Each structure stands twice: as structure tokens, then as C-alpha cells.
Amino acid sequence: MRKLPVTLLCGFPGSGKTALLRRLLAGAQAGQAKIAALVHDFAAVGLDQGPVARAAGGRVALANGCVCCAIQDDLVVALARAAREADAGTRIVVECGGVAHPASLAGLFGHPLAGQMLALDRVVCMVDACLFPDLDYAETELAIDQAAMADLVLLNKADLASGQSLEAIEATLLGAQPAMRIVRCEHGCVPAELIVGPGAAAPLTAAARSAARMA
Amino acid sequence: MAYADKILSGGNILTMDQARPSAQAVAIRDGRIVAVGSVADVAPCRGPGTADVDLDGATLMPGFVEAHGHPFWSSQAWGEPVVDIRAIHVPTYAAALEKMKRRAAKARDGEVLWFLGLDPALHQGMKEPTREDLDAISARNAIVVQTSNFHAAFINSRAAELFGIGDDYQAPEGGKVFRDDRGRPWKLHEMAAWSLGERFHRMLSADCKLGNLDEWQRKFVRAGYTTSSDILLAPGTARPIAQALARLPKWLRIVGYEAMAAGGAVSVPQGPVTDMFTMTGVKFHADGSVLLGNVWTSAPYLNNEMTLQGMGLPRDSTGHALYDFDALYARVRRYAGEGWQVAIHAHGDRTIDLALDVFERVLRECGRVNGPFRLEHCGLMREDQIDRALSLGVVASFFLPYIYHWGEALRDCLLGREAAERFVPSGSATARGMRVSYHCDAPMTWPDALKCLYVAVTRKTMKGAVLGGDQRVSMAQALRALTVDAAYHLRMEHEIGSIGVGKLADFVVLGADPLSWDPEDIMSLPILGTYVGGEATAP
């Protein structure tokens, strides 16, 4: 069986994950990539604006076969269910809780329930250019850990920070992971292809899986 | 007759008892197994108050046994407020320095900053941090940077001042100090580094320390362990550690060994200190760490940037032992004579020769000892040494996750392909009939029984390379090394390690039978929980 590809979307609360997801879903309804989104709070995604059909069990079905599923207590169960129910060609996008360490989530893909049907191939991290400089030590390190394990870092709200401040954030992030790929953006506007387009098995994600056993 | 408190059935029971390898049900009373066998076999134990536990198709096994672990030291080493800079999270040396700078920038006055995880073999671009390098990170706060193998620590000037490590500093026995060209201590090895750690730990609050210990006990339990050794207890610490553990849930049995390098009496009598902590032996370090270059080998280390600059070794280094024969013999003779089991840390083959020479003479003189005598880690153990150990009744505990984490470094940078392929030769030892154990050596690597199984049956590294395919063993053989044979190493085989009548009801519950699970995927076998003394844990 061909495994469904998964994007993990992480980043601090307020960094713009939900706005990005909303745009991806809007694009999906317009006929782009087929997506099943797993989010902590789908009310926030504002799905009621589109042609949606509510189903039982905390699920929302969208036109074009997309589904939105609220993560309740067990992400593994939610992932396995999404994988069973999604059509071939669907990409699963998981919006992580804001302070989740991606290593712990990446570790879930080793779980037989999820791992047999899903292949995590991309971790995308959003960093809030306005908030980052004000984080305390522990928050800063968590934000950096999230970014360091991501295949792509979106430095969001770039329009609201000075060029000097953006450069300082980038220097800090690259100091932690010189191979980090950082894209500046505003309102989470990046080509959907970067988040949900075809991807290759990413070495950083494999590293994140190993790191999860040592966290 | 007395009825069982509970009966577990409805799953697959792997007993690890060769007389009855599998069973349908196990009955427990007062924390011990009172019956095991078919459903009909245990039925007579069922009384009005017996609770039935449905395994729901899961596999029940004896709880995993970590033959060589350091739960207390791990909690101390990795617990709050230590900063983790391991390469698995921070891949380059430059990135590690940046992490230290960020921490130093937020430090309060007087705070001691302790960084752990520097690794010449894994941090790209690693060089040993000098006094100047660390002073540049902070002149205000004391900084200690410890290597991931724990054997070395680097200090800045403020730390030297705070801990009284002046230019005239002398390292304690079992330790070593390195001075820079201005005569200032900048690098400490082994006991010198560890005594600094003890002092740092003493600065922490009791609540902080107990919280760290609680977290580490949970790490072992989540990995499926029900017993671990604590095999490098500082002299005099067995009782306070046993008492601290007694304040935590009873989820992990501990078998204690004190480090008696400095001589003196073991601080508690042999046997139970509390119901969860049993004192059984003593431990000596006859050499150091392969990653640090201070193990004693017959074949020299490779000469390259990592060994010469990253590790600071001389060319063609063959390392050294920490004892000569007389010094090690005197110690082993004394403690074995007092009835203690003796374990010797020995990685290099020449160190293993030394340890076997000592064991042989002590066995000849004492006749009978409280054995088995143990060799720990055994990275470069030769085939002839396996035979010699077998003939002496000496057992080897192999540090298998070494292959997983440092396999490529051993092969490409430290020892070369031939030595790396034979590193931790557990397959040879098993094939010759030795009862071996595997260990993760936390705090070196995290407690992970499934990772031990994975390396034993695949000999694969984290990146997927196979090192020494001829050292692979079957899953059935590997499981013995984590249960009944590890129990034998700890002198606990009469109590734990298999599911049999009279033994303690210590189990791990697995999502499926490891014998039929894909060995390549064994690390994703779900660990559903453990029972200790018949009670389910909740880590």
C-alpha cells in the first residue's frame, strides 16, 4: 500500500499556523492538492465559510474530499483514522500544538497504527518575527528546537519587523542549524507547493525520529 | 489454599523459561507468581476475590532488566538545570557554542552553567574548548562543558575560581587534569570531572533532585524495564539514594554497586537496603571511553583530524589502563573476599586481558566467589578472550547502542572497519554459549530495550549501515540478554528474569510478540506498560 504523505506544521501560538492552514484549505477547495488537516481546534480555522458538511466524531468534510479532524486526546488514533478514510493522493497536514516539540510528534510515525499508512516527509515551522526577540530563555530554545528540526522555516510577519531584527533572528536560527532553509513571508503567504506539494523523504525528519527516542 | 489476587490471561505469555516457553495465564498473589500455564492450570487459584486482567491479545513477558545502568547518575547528569547540547539535537560544534552563548546571555548572577553532550565523534567541526573559548562565552558565570561520554569536562576561569581549581590543583585518584600553556587547568578527566559534578549537584534543591530522579525512573519504566542496576554509586551514597527512591512510586527495582576505586568499606551491608533496592557489588573502571581515546588497545587509533585535534590524542595512540595488575588485583581480591560481586569496566582488549588476569588469580585464590565476575561494555573483546572468560565463568555485558549511535565514527574515524565490525561482539559470545547481557548505559544513551534488540538482531547504525553482520543473533537469543541472562548478571535470577512460580510478578506488556515482529522494525513495537510486584505502573 502506498503511504499517504504527511506535513507537520509547528510553531508557537500566534505564529500564523492557522492562517496558513486556512489558505491551504481554501486552495484545496479551489481544486489544488487534496488535503486532510488535523488540527487542535478547527473552529479557529473558520471552515464554516466554505461549502462544508459536518459529520459525527469531530470531523468536518470539505468539498474535493478534504477532511478536517479535530485532534482530541490521541493523535495516533486521529492519524490512523485520517489515513484510513482519506482518498489516495491526499496529503495529511497536522497542525501541532504551539508548544509541542516536533521530535515527540515525529516519534509517533514509528507507531504501527500510524506508521504503516503514513509517511512523514516534511516538517514546516513558523517563527513569528515580532514575538521571537521577546521570548524568554526556555521559550527561545523550544522555538529554536522546533525550527532546527524543520525542513522549512517560515519567518512570518516579516512586514512587521525591521530588516535588522529579521537578520538577527536568521543569524540565531542559522547558528543552531546551519543547513536551515528559511523563507521570509507575510501573513503566511508562501506557495502552497512548499507545504503540500510532492516531497522527498527528508533527512532531517529521519533525524527528528531518532532524536525523539532520546528526548 | 490461598487464592490469587489477580490472574492475567487473554494474550500471549512469553515466559523466558526454557522448561515452559509460553503460557496462557499467570496468577499472582502478594506480588509473586503463584501459577503459570494454561487457563486450566491456573484455574484452581481463582477465588472469590481474584481479579481477572484481560491482556486483550497483547504479549506479556518478564520485565526488561538493564544490567548496566545509572538511573541516579542519569537524573543528576541530565536533570534540571543541565543544558543538553548533544549532537542529536544540536548537530555542529558551532551550533553548540551558539546554544551556550544564548544560555549565558540569560544567566542570573552566580548561576553555574552546566552543558552536557559535547561529542568529538558527532559534533561536526568539533575542537576542544579552551579556557579562552569558554571565557568568551561568559566571564561572569561559571561554565562547565561535559562530553557526552561524561569522561571529560572543560571549565572557564570563573568555574576554576568557584570550584577552587587553581594552577596548583591536583586531580583526585582516578582523575586527571590537563593544563594549558599558561599552566591553568582547562580539562578534567574522569574522577576530577565527576567530583565537580557531585559538587554541582549538591548545590541543587532537594525537590529539584527528587523531581529529576522521578523523571528518570519514568524513562526506564516507559522503556519496559522493571529492574536496573545502578552500577557506579559514589562511595557512601547507596543508602541516601535508596531512601530517595523509596519516596517515589515502586516501579523500578535497583541493584546497587558502589565504585570503590579509593578503597574503604562499602557503605551498606550486602542485600536489601529497601524493598526496591538491593546492594550486591562493587565496580572498578579499568579504562575509559573509546570516544575519548583512553581505552587500552593492541591496535592503534586511526590518525586523523578527529583523533589528533578533536580528541587531542598522540599519533598511533593505543591508550592506557587506569590500573596496573597489582593495584587492580588488590582491590578485586579484597572486595571479592568480602563477598561482593565485582564488575570491571573494560573496553580495550588489553584492558580486558588485565581484568581477566586479575579475575583468574582471584578465582584461583578464593576458590569460590559471589559471582559471576562481570566485564562491562567489552567494545574490543577478542575471540580468545571470550573463550577465556567462559572458562573462568566471567560474563560480559555489551553496550550495543554504541553501534547505533557511534558506529560510523568507530569505523571511519576512530578504529577502522575491522575493529568496528567486531565492536561489542555479543554475537560471538552468544554463539560460544556465554550468558550475555545488553545495556544502554544511561546516561550515555537513553534507556531503550528495543534499541538493544534492534542492534543485536540487525547490527545497524542509526543511519542504516550494517556493522558486523556476522555478530547478529536471533530475536529469541536477544530477548534472553534483556531478561533472564541480565538477571543472572545481577545475581537476581532467583527473583526476576523469567515468569515462573515463586518469582516476582514483574512484567512488560508489548503490543505484539517480538518473536514474530519484523526485526528491522522492532523499535516500533509498542510498549503498553509494565507490572512490578504484580501492580501496573503508570509512568
mmCIF file of N, CA, C and O in Angstrom, chain B residues 152-231:
data_model
loop_
_atom_site.group_PDB
_atom_site.id
_atom_site.type_symbol
_atom_site.label_atom_id
_atom_site.label_comp_id
_atom_site.label_asym_id
_atom_site.label_seq_id
_atom_site.Cartn_x
_atom_site.Cartn_y
_atom_site.Cartn_z
ATOM 1 N N ALA B 152 35.020 13.610 30.336
ATOM 2 C CA ALA B 152 35.814 14.836 30.324
ATOM 3 C C ALA B 152 34.937 16.055 30.561
ATOM 4 O O ALA B 152 33.763 16.063 30.194
ATOM 5 N N ALA B 153 35.518 17.081 31.200
ATOM 6 C CA ALA B 153 34.811 18.341 31.410
ATOM 7 C C ALA B 153 35.782 19.487 31.167
ATOM 8 O O ALA B 153 36.957 19.408 31.536
ATOM 9 N N PHE B 154 35.288 20.526 30.523
ATOM 10 C CA PHE B 154 36.072 21.729 30.251
ATOM 11 C C PHE B 154 35.507 22.857 31.102
ATOM 12 O O PHE B 154 34.296 22.952 31.283
ATOM 13 N N ILE B 155 36.397 23.720 31.609
ATOM 14 C CA ILE B 155 35.922 24.761 32.525
ATOM 15 C C ILE B 155 36.400 26.141 32.073
ATOM 16 O O ILE B 155 37.424 26.265 31.402
ATOM 17 N N ASN B 156 35.625 27.174 32.443
ATOM 18 C CA ASN B 156 36.103 28.535 32.202
ATOM 19 C C ASN B 156 36.770 29.052 33.486
ATOM 20 O O ASN B 156 36.832 28.352 34.515
ATOM 21 N N SER B 157 37.269 30.276 33.424
ATOM 22 C CA SER B 157 38.045 30.797 34.557
ATOM 23 C C SER B 157 37.176 30.993 35.790
ATOM 24 O O SER B 157 37.603 30.765 36.921
ATOM 25 N N ARG B 158 35.928 31.406 35.558
ATOM 26 C CA ARG B 158 35.026 31.629 36.696
ATOM 27 C C ARG B 158 34.729 30.295 37.401
ATOM 28 O O ARG B 158 34.651 30.239 38.629
ATOM 29 N N ALA B 159 34.590 29.214 36.632
ATOM 30 C CA ALA B 159 34.362 27.888 37.235
ATOM 31 C C ALA B 159 35.595 27.443 38.006
ATOM 32 O O ALA B 159 35.491 26.878 39.101
ATOM 33 N N ALA B 160 36.772 27.704 37.459
ATOM 34 C CA ALA B 160 38.015 27.341 38.149
ATOM 35 C C ALA B 160 38.081 28.038 39.505
ATOM 36 O O ALA B 160 38.423 27.431 40.529
ATOM 37 N N GLU B 161 37.686 29.308 39.495
ATOM 38 C CA GLU B 161 37.693 30.104 40.724
ATOM 39 C C GLU B 161 36.663 29.564 41.722
ATOM 40 O O GLU B 161 36.972 29.305 42.881
ATOM 41 N N LEU B 162 35.443 29.341 41.229
ATOM 42 C CA LEU B 162 34.346 28.919 42.095
ATOM 43 C C LEU B 162 34.625 27.557 42.735
ATOM 44 O O LEU B 162 34.353 27.347 43.913
ATOM 45 N N PHE B 163 35.165 26.621 41.939
ATOM 46 C CA PHE B 163 35.387 25.265 42.451
ATOM 47 C C PHE B 163 36.803 25.085 43.012
ATOM 48 O O PHE B 163 37.203 23.974 43.344
ATOM 49 N N GLY B 164 37.559 26.170 43.116
ATOM 50 C CA GLY B 164 38.886 26.091 43.716
ATOM 51 C C GLY B 164 39.871 25.262 42.897
ATOM 52 O O GLY B 164 40.676 24.514 43.448
ATOM 53 N N ILE B 165 39.799 25.400 41.582
ATOM 54 C CA ILE B 165 40.720 24.652 40.724
ATOM 55 C C ILE B 165 41.798 25.624 40.245
ATOM 56 O O ILE B 165 41.791 26.101 39.106
ATOM 57 N N GLY B 166 42.713 25.927 41.143
ATOM 58 C CA GLY B 166 43.788 26.865 40.820
ATOM 59 C C GLY B 166 44.902 26.172 40.052
ATOM 60 O O GLY B 166 44.831 24.982 39.752
ATOM 61 N N ASP B 167 45.952 26.940 39.758
ATOM 62 C CA ASP B 167 47.053 26.385 38.964
ATOM 63 C C ASP B 167 47.751 25.233 39.702
ATOM 64 O O ASP B 167 48.385 24.387 39.086
ATOM 65 N N ASP B 168 47.626 25.213 41.039
ATOM 66 C CA ASP B 168 48.276 24.152 41.819
ATOM 67 C C ASP B 168 47.340 22.962 42.074
ATOM 68 O O ASP B 168 47.657 22.058 42.837
ATOM 69 N N TYR B 169 46.191 22.936 41.418
ATOM 70 C CA TYR B 169 45.179 21.877 41.621
ATOM 71 C C TYR B 169 45.756 20.497 41.317
ATOM 72 O O TYR B 169 46.460 20.301 40.328
ATOM 73 N N GLN B 170 45.453 19.534 42.195
ATOM 74 C CA GLN B 170 45.835 18.147 41.937
ATOM 75 C C GLN B 170 44.561 17.323 41.759
ATOM 76 O O GLN B 170 43.636 17.416 42.575
ATOM 77 N N ALA B 171 44.514 16.532 40.695
ATOM 78 C CA ALA B 171 43.320 15.722 40.434
ATOM 79 C C ALA B 171 43.192 14.635 41.491
ATOM 80 O O ALA B 171 44.198 14.113 41.974
ATOM 81 N N PRO B 172 41.952 14.276 41.876
ATOM 82 C CA PRO B 172 41.771 13.178 42.818
ATOM 83 C C PRO B 172 42.156 11.845 42.175
ATOM 84 O O PRO B 172 42.284 11.756 40.950
ATOM 85 N N GLU B 173 42.307 10.804 43.005
ATOM 86 C CA GLU B 173 42.654 9.477 42.488
ATOM 87 C C GLU B 173 41.607 9.023 41.462
ATOM 88 O O GLU B 173 40.412 9.191 41.665
ATOM 89 N N GLY B 174 42.094 8.480 40.347
ATOM 90 C CA GLY B 174 41.174 8.060 39.291
ATOM 91 C C GLY B 174 40.810 9.195 38.354
ATOM 92 O O GLY B 174 39.981 9.039 37.468
ATOM 93 N N GLY B 175 41.411 10.355 38.555
ATOM 94 C CA GLY B 175 41.133 11.501 37.699
ATOM 95 C C GLY B 175 42.409 12.075 37.121
ATOM 96 O O GLY B 175 43.513 11.643 37.463
ATOM 97 N N LYS B 176 42.255 13.049 36.243
ATOM 98 C CA LYS B 176 43.412 13.632 35.580
ATOM 99 C C LYS B 176 43.092 15.082 35.243
ATOM 100 O O LYS B 176 41.944 15.401 34.925
ATOM 101 N N VAL B 177 44.101 15.953 35.344
ATOM 102 C CA VAL B 177 43.894 17.354 34.972
ATOM 103 C C VAL B 177 44.846 17.709 33.836
ATOM 104 O O VAL B 177 45.982 17.241 33.788
ATOM 105 N N PHE B 178 44.351 18.514 32.905
ATOM 106 C CA PHE B 178 45.175 18.995 31.784
ATOM 107 C C PHE B 178 45.337 20.504 31.952
ATOM 108 O O PHE B 178 44.366 21.203 32.236
ATOM 109 N N ARG B 179 46.596 21.000 31.770
ATOM 110 C CA ARG B 179 46.864 22.434 31.919
ATOM 111 C C ARG B 179 47.195 23.047 30.564
ATOM 112 O O ARG B 179 47.802 22.390 29.719
ATOM 113 N N ASP B 180 46.799 24.297 30.381
ATOM 114 C CA ASP B 180 47.129 24.966 29.121
ATOM 115 C C ASP B 180 48.555 25.526 29.197
ATOM 116 O O ASP B 180 49.258 25.325 30.202
ATOM 117 N N ASP B 181 48.991 26.245 28.144
ATOM 118 C CA ASP B 181 50.399 26.665 28.108
ATOM 119 C C ASP B 181 50.700 27.754 29.137
ATOM 120 O O ASP B 181 51.856 28.099 29.362
ATOM 121 N N ARG B 182 49.654 28.253 29.789
ATOM 122 C CA ARG B 182 49.887 29.186 30.904
ATOM 123 C C ARG B 182 49.803 28.469 32.251
ATOM 124 O O ARG B 182 49.795 29.122 33.305
ATOM 125 N N GLY B 183 49.685 27.149 32.203
ATOM 126 C CA GLY B 183 49.662 26.369 33.446
ATOM 127 C C GLY B 183 48.299 26.295 34.105
ATOM 128 O O GLY B 183 48.175 25.801 35.234
ATOM 129 N N ARG B 184 47.259 26.748 33.414
ATOM 130 C CA ARG B 184 45.920 26.767 34.025
ATOM 131 C C ARG B 184 45.142 25.484 33.688
ATOM 132 O O ARG B 184 45.082 25.092 32.521
ATOM 133 N N PRO B 185 44.532 24.838 34.678
ATOM 134 C CA PRO B 185 43.681 23.674 34.371
ATOM 135 C C PRO B 185 42.531 24.098 33.453
ATOM 136 O O PRO B 185 41.893 25.128 33.697
ATOM 137 N N TRP B 186 42.319 23.318 32.392
ATOM 138 C CA TRP B 186 41.211 23.645 31.470
ATOM 139 C C TRP B 186 40.367 22.429 31.147
ATOM 140 O O TRP B 186 39.220 22.536 30.781
ATOM 141 N N LYS B 187 40.963 21.221 31.328
ATOM 142 C CA LYS B 187 40.223 19.997 31.008
ATOM 143 C C LYS B 187 40.417 19.005 32.154
ATOM 144 O O LYS B 187 41.541 18.807 32.613
ATOM 145 N N LEU B 188 39.339 18.391 32.597
ATOM 146 C CA LEU B 188 39.396 17.422 33.687
ATOM 147 C C LEU B 188 38.880 16.080 33.179
ATOM 148 O O LEU B 188 37.896 16.038 32.435
ATOM 149 N N HIS B 189 39.552 15.011 33.578
ATOM 150 C CA HIS B 189 39.125 13.672 33.161
ATOM 151 C C HIS B 189 38.610 12.864 34.342
ATOM 152 O O HIS B 189 39.138 12.954 35.442
ATOM 153 N N GLU B 190 37.605 12.062 34.069
ATOM 154 C CA GLU B 190 37.070 11.070 34.987
ATOM 155 C C GLU B 190 36.855 11.589 36.404
ATOM 156 O O GLU B 190 36.112 12.537 36.574
ATOM 157 N N MET B 191 37.487 11.004 37.423
ATOM 158 C CA MET B 191 37.119 11.368 38.806
ATOM 159 C C MET B 191 37.199 12.883 39.036
ATOM 160 O O MET B 191 36.428 13.430 39.823
ATOM 161 N N ALA B 192 38.122 13.554 38.337
ATOM 162 C CA ALA B 192 38.219 15.007 38.502
ATOM 163 C C ALA B 192 36.952 15.679 37.976
ATOM 164 O O ALA B 192 36.401 16.598 38.596
ATOM 165 N N ALA B 193 36.466 15.194 36.825
ATOM 166 C CA ALA B 193 35.236 15.752 36.250
ATOM 167 C C ALA B 193 34.025 15.338 37.091
ATOM 168 O O ALA B 193 33.130 16.143 37.353
ATOM 169 N N TRP B 194 34.024 14.070 37.530
ATOM 170 C CA TRP B 194 32.850 13.575 38.253
ATOM 171 C C TRP B 194 32.719 14.208 39.635
ATOM 172 O O TRP B 194 31.616 14.435 40.118
ATOM 173 N N SER B 195 33.852 14.499 40.273
ATOM 174 C CA SER B 195 33.739 15.125 41.594
ATOM 175 C C SER B 195 33.215 16.558 41.451
ATOM 176 O O SER B 195 32.490 17.051 42.310
ATOM 177 N N LEU B 196 33.536 17.192 40.328
ATOM 178 C CA LEU B 196 32.966 18.510 40.052
ATOM 179 C C LEU B 196 31.443 18.388 39.901
ATOM 180 O O LEU B 196 30.684 19.219 40.420
ATOM 181 N N GLY B 197 31.027 17.331 39.205
ATOM 182 C CA GLY B 197 29.595 17.083 39.034
ATOM 183 C C GLY B 197 28.899 16.891 40.370
ATOM 184 O O GLY B 197 27.808 17.409 40.594
ATOM 185 N N GLU B 198 29.539 16.136 41.273
ATOM 186 C CA GLU B 198 28.971 15.927 42.608
ATOM 187 C C GLU B 198 28.765 17.269 43.317
ATOM 188 O O GLU B 198 27.739 17.498 43.954
ATOM 189 N N ARG B 199 29.749 18.131 43.192
ATOM 190 C CA ARG B 199 29.657 19.427 43.885
ATOM 191 C C ARG B 199 28.562 20.292 43.280
ATOM 192 O O ARG B 199 27.834 20.987 43.986
ATOM 193 N N PHE B 200 28.458 20.243 41.965
ATOM 194 C CA PHE B 200 27.394 20.994 41.284
ATOM 195 C C PHE B 200 26.025 20.480 41.744
ATOM 196 O O PHE B 200 25.124 21.252 42.067
ATOM 197 N N HIS B 201 25.905 19.158 41.804
ATOM 198 C CA HIS B 201 24.640 18.558 42.176
ATOM 199 C C HIS B 201 24.242 18.924 43.599
ATOM 200 O O HIS B 201 23.063 19.123 43.899
ATOM 201 N N ARG B 202 25.240 19.030 44.464
ATOM 202 C CA ARG B 202 24.937 19.384 45.858
ATOM 203 C C ARG B 202 24.367 20.790 45.977
ATOM 204 O O ARG B 202 23.726 21.123 46.966
ATOM 205 N N MET B 203 24.600 21.632 44.967
ATOM 206 C CA MET B 203 24.064 22.997 45.011
ATOM 207 C C MET B 203 22.557 23.032 44.742
ATOM 208 O O MET B 203 21.911 24.037 44.977
ATOM 209 N N LEU B 204 22.007 21.941 44.203
ATOM 210 C CA LEU B 204 20.597 21.957 43.799
ATOM 211 C C LEU B 204 19.691 21.653 44.985
ATOM 212 O O LEU B 204 20.095 20.993 45.940
ATOM 213 N N SER B 205 18.440 22.088 44.895
ATOM 214 C CA SER B 205 17.500 21.854 45.991
ATOM 215 C C SER B 205 17.083 20.381 46.010
ATOM 216 O O SER B 205 17.127 19.691 44.989
ATOM 217 N N ALA B 206 16.643 19.923 47.180
ATOM 218 C CA ALA B 206 16.207 18.528 47.319
ATOM 219 C C ALA B 206 15.016 18.241 46.412
ATOM 220 O O ALA B 206 14.934 17.167 45.805
ATOM 221 N N ASP B 207 14.112 19.193 46.292
ATOM 222 C CA ASP B 207 12.936 18.989 45.436
ATOM 223 C C ASP B 207 13.336 18.821 43.979
ATOM 224 O O ASP B 207 12.797 17.988 43.256
ATOM 225 N N CYS B 208 14.285 19.647 43.559
ATOM 226 C CA CYS B 208 14.769 19.579 42.180
ATOM 227 C C CYS B 208 15.369 18.203 41.913
ATOM 228 O O CYS B 208 15.071 17.553 40.905
ATOM 229 N N LYS B 209 16.177 17.728 42.861
ATOM 230 C CA LYS B 209 16.847 16.444 42.665
ATOM 231 C C LYS B 209 15.847 15.283 42.644
ATOM 232 O O LYS B 209 15.962 14.367 41.831
ATOM 233 N N LEU B 210 14.851 15.340 43.545
ATOM 234 C CA LEU B 210 13.866 14.256 43.584
ATOM 235 C C LEU B 210 13.019 14.267 42.307
ATOM 236 O O LEU B 210 12.687 13.211 41.758
ATOM 237 N N GLY B 211 12.706 15.464 41.828
ATOM 238 C CA GLY B 211 11.958 15.578 40.568
ATOM 239 C C GLY B 211 12.742 14.981 39.413
ATOM 240 O O GLY B 211 12.189 14.279 38.556
ATOM 241 N N ASN B 212 14.043 15.231 39.377
ATOM 242 C CA ASN B 212 14.887 14.660 38.320
ATOM 243 C C ASN B 212 14.911 13.132 38.407
ATOM 244 O O ASN B 212 14.850 12.440 37.392
ATOM 245 N N LEU B 213 15.005 12.619 39.632
ATOM 246 C CA LEU B 213 15.042 11.163 39.817
ATOM 247 C C LEU B 213 13.713 10.542 39.386
ATOM 248 O O LEU B 213 13.676 9.493 38.726
ATOM 249 N N ASP B 214 12.623 11.203 39.726
ATOM 250 C CA ASP B 214 11.291 10.744 39.343
ATOM 251 C C ASP B 214 11.189 10.654 37.823
ATOM 252 O O ASP B 214 10.734 9.650 37.270
ATOM 253 N N GLU B 215 11.641 11.687 37.143
ATOM 254 C CA GLU B 215 11.566 11.706 35.680
ATOM 255 C C GLU B 215 12.390 10.562 35.078
ATOM 256 O O GLU B 215 11.975 9.900 34.131
ATOM 257 N N TRP B 216 13.571 10.300 35.666
ATOM 258 C CA TRP B 216 14.413 9.241 35.100
ATOM 259 C C TRP B 216 13.868 7.856 35.412
ATOM 260 O O TRP B 216 13.990 6.952 34.594
ATOM 261 N N GLN B 217 13.278 7.686 36.573
ATOM 262 C CA GLN B 217 12.639 6.395 36.830
ATOM 263 C C GLN B 217 11.564 6.149 35.770
ATOM 264 O O GLN B 217 11.440 5.063 35.216
ATOM 265 N N ARG B 218 10.800 7.197 35.452
ATOM 266 C CA ARG B 218 9.751 7.064 34.440
ATOM 267 C C ARG B 218 10.334 6.698 33.080
ATOM 268 O O ARG B 218 9.736 5.936 32.322
ATOM 269 N N LYS B 219 11.492 7.273 32.736
ATOM 270 C CA LYS B 219 12.104 6.928 31.440
ATOM 271 C C LYS B 219 12.397 5.424 31.359
ATOM 272 O O LYS B 219 12.164 4.799 30.326
ATOM 273 N N PHE B 220 12.923 4.860 32.436
ATOM 274 C CA PHE B 220 13.191 3.418 32.440
ATOM 275 C C PHE B 220 11.885 2.625 32.316
ATOM 276 O O PHE B 220 11.803 1.652 31.569
ATOM 277 N N VAL B 221 10.876 3.044 33.056
ATOM 278 C CA VAL B 221 9.617 2.305 33.069
ATOM 279 C C VAL B 221 8.949 2.376 31.693
ATOM 280 O O VAL B 221 8.469 1.369 31.165
ATOM 281 N N ARG B 222 8.975 3.564 31.090
ATOM 282 C CA ARG B 222 8.354 3.705 29.762
ATOM 283 C C ARG B 222 9.059 2.835 28.725
ATOM 284 O O ARG B 222 8.480 2.457 27.725
ATOM 285 N N ALA B 223 10.342 2.546 28.957
ATOM 286 C CA ALA B 223 11.087 1.700 28.019
ATOM 287 C C ALA B 223 10.877 0.216 28.314
ATOM 288 O O ALA B 223 11.471 -0.634 27.651
ATOM 289 N N GLY B 224 10.061 -0.109 29.321
ATOM 290 C CA GLY B 224 9.722 -1.506 29.587
ATOM 291 C C GLY B 224 10.581 -2.183 30.647
ATOM 292 O O GLY B 224 10.468 -3.377 30.872
ATOM 293 N N TYR B 225 11.451 -1.411 31.300
ATOM 294 C CA TYR B 225 12.309 -2.011 32.323
ATOM 295 C C TYR B 225 11.565 -2.105 33.650
ATOM 296 O O TYR B 225 10.822 -1.200 34.031
ATOM 297 N N THR B 226 11.812 -3.192 34.354
ATOM 298 C CA THR B 226 11.286 -3.326 35.712
ATOM 299 C C THR B 226 12.422 -3.414 36.743
ATOM 300 O O THR B 226 12.182 -3.266 37.935
ATOM 301 N N THR B 227 13.651 -3.694 36.259
ATOM 302 C CA THR B 227 14.828 -3.690 37.134
ATOM 303 C C THR B 227 15.983 -3.046 36.391
ATOM 304 O O THR B 227 16.150 -3.257 35.194
ATOM 305 N N SER B 228 16.774 -2.259 37.117
ATOM 306 C CA SER B 228 18.030 -1.755 36.560
ATOM 307 C C SER B 228 19.091 -1.845 37.637
ATOM 308 O O SER B 228 18.795 -1.715 38.823
ATOM 309 N N SER B 229 20.319 -2.040 37.212
ATOM 310 C CA SER B 229 21.399 -1.842 38.161
ATOM 311 C C SER B 229 21.645 -0.344 38.289
ATOM 312 O O SER B 229 21.228 0.447 37.444
ATOM 313 N N ASP B 230 22.278 0.052 39.388
ATOM 314 C CA ASP B 230 22.850 1.397 39.481
ATOM 315 C C ASP B 230 24.302 1.130 39.818
ATOM 316 O O ASP B 230 24.657 0.869 40.967
ATOM 317 N N ILE B 231 25.139 1.135 38.771
ATOM 318 C CA ILE B 231 26.411 0.445 38.849
ATOM 319 C C ILE B 231 27.628 1.367 38.926
ATOM 320 O O ILE B 231 28.742 0.981 38.590
#
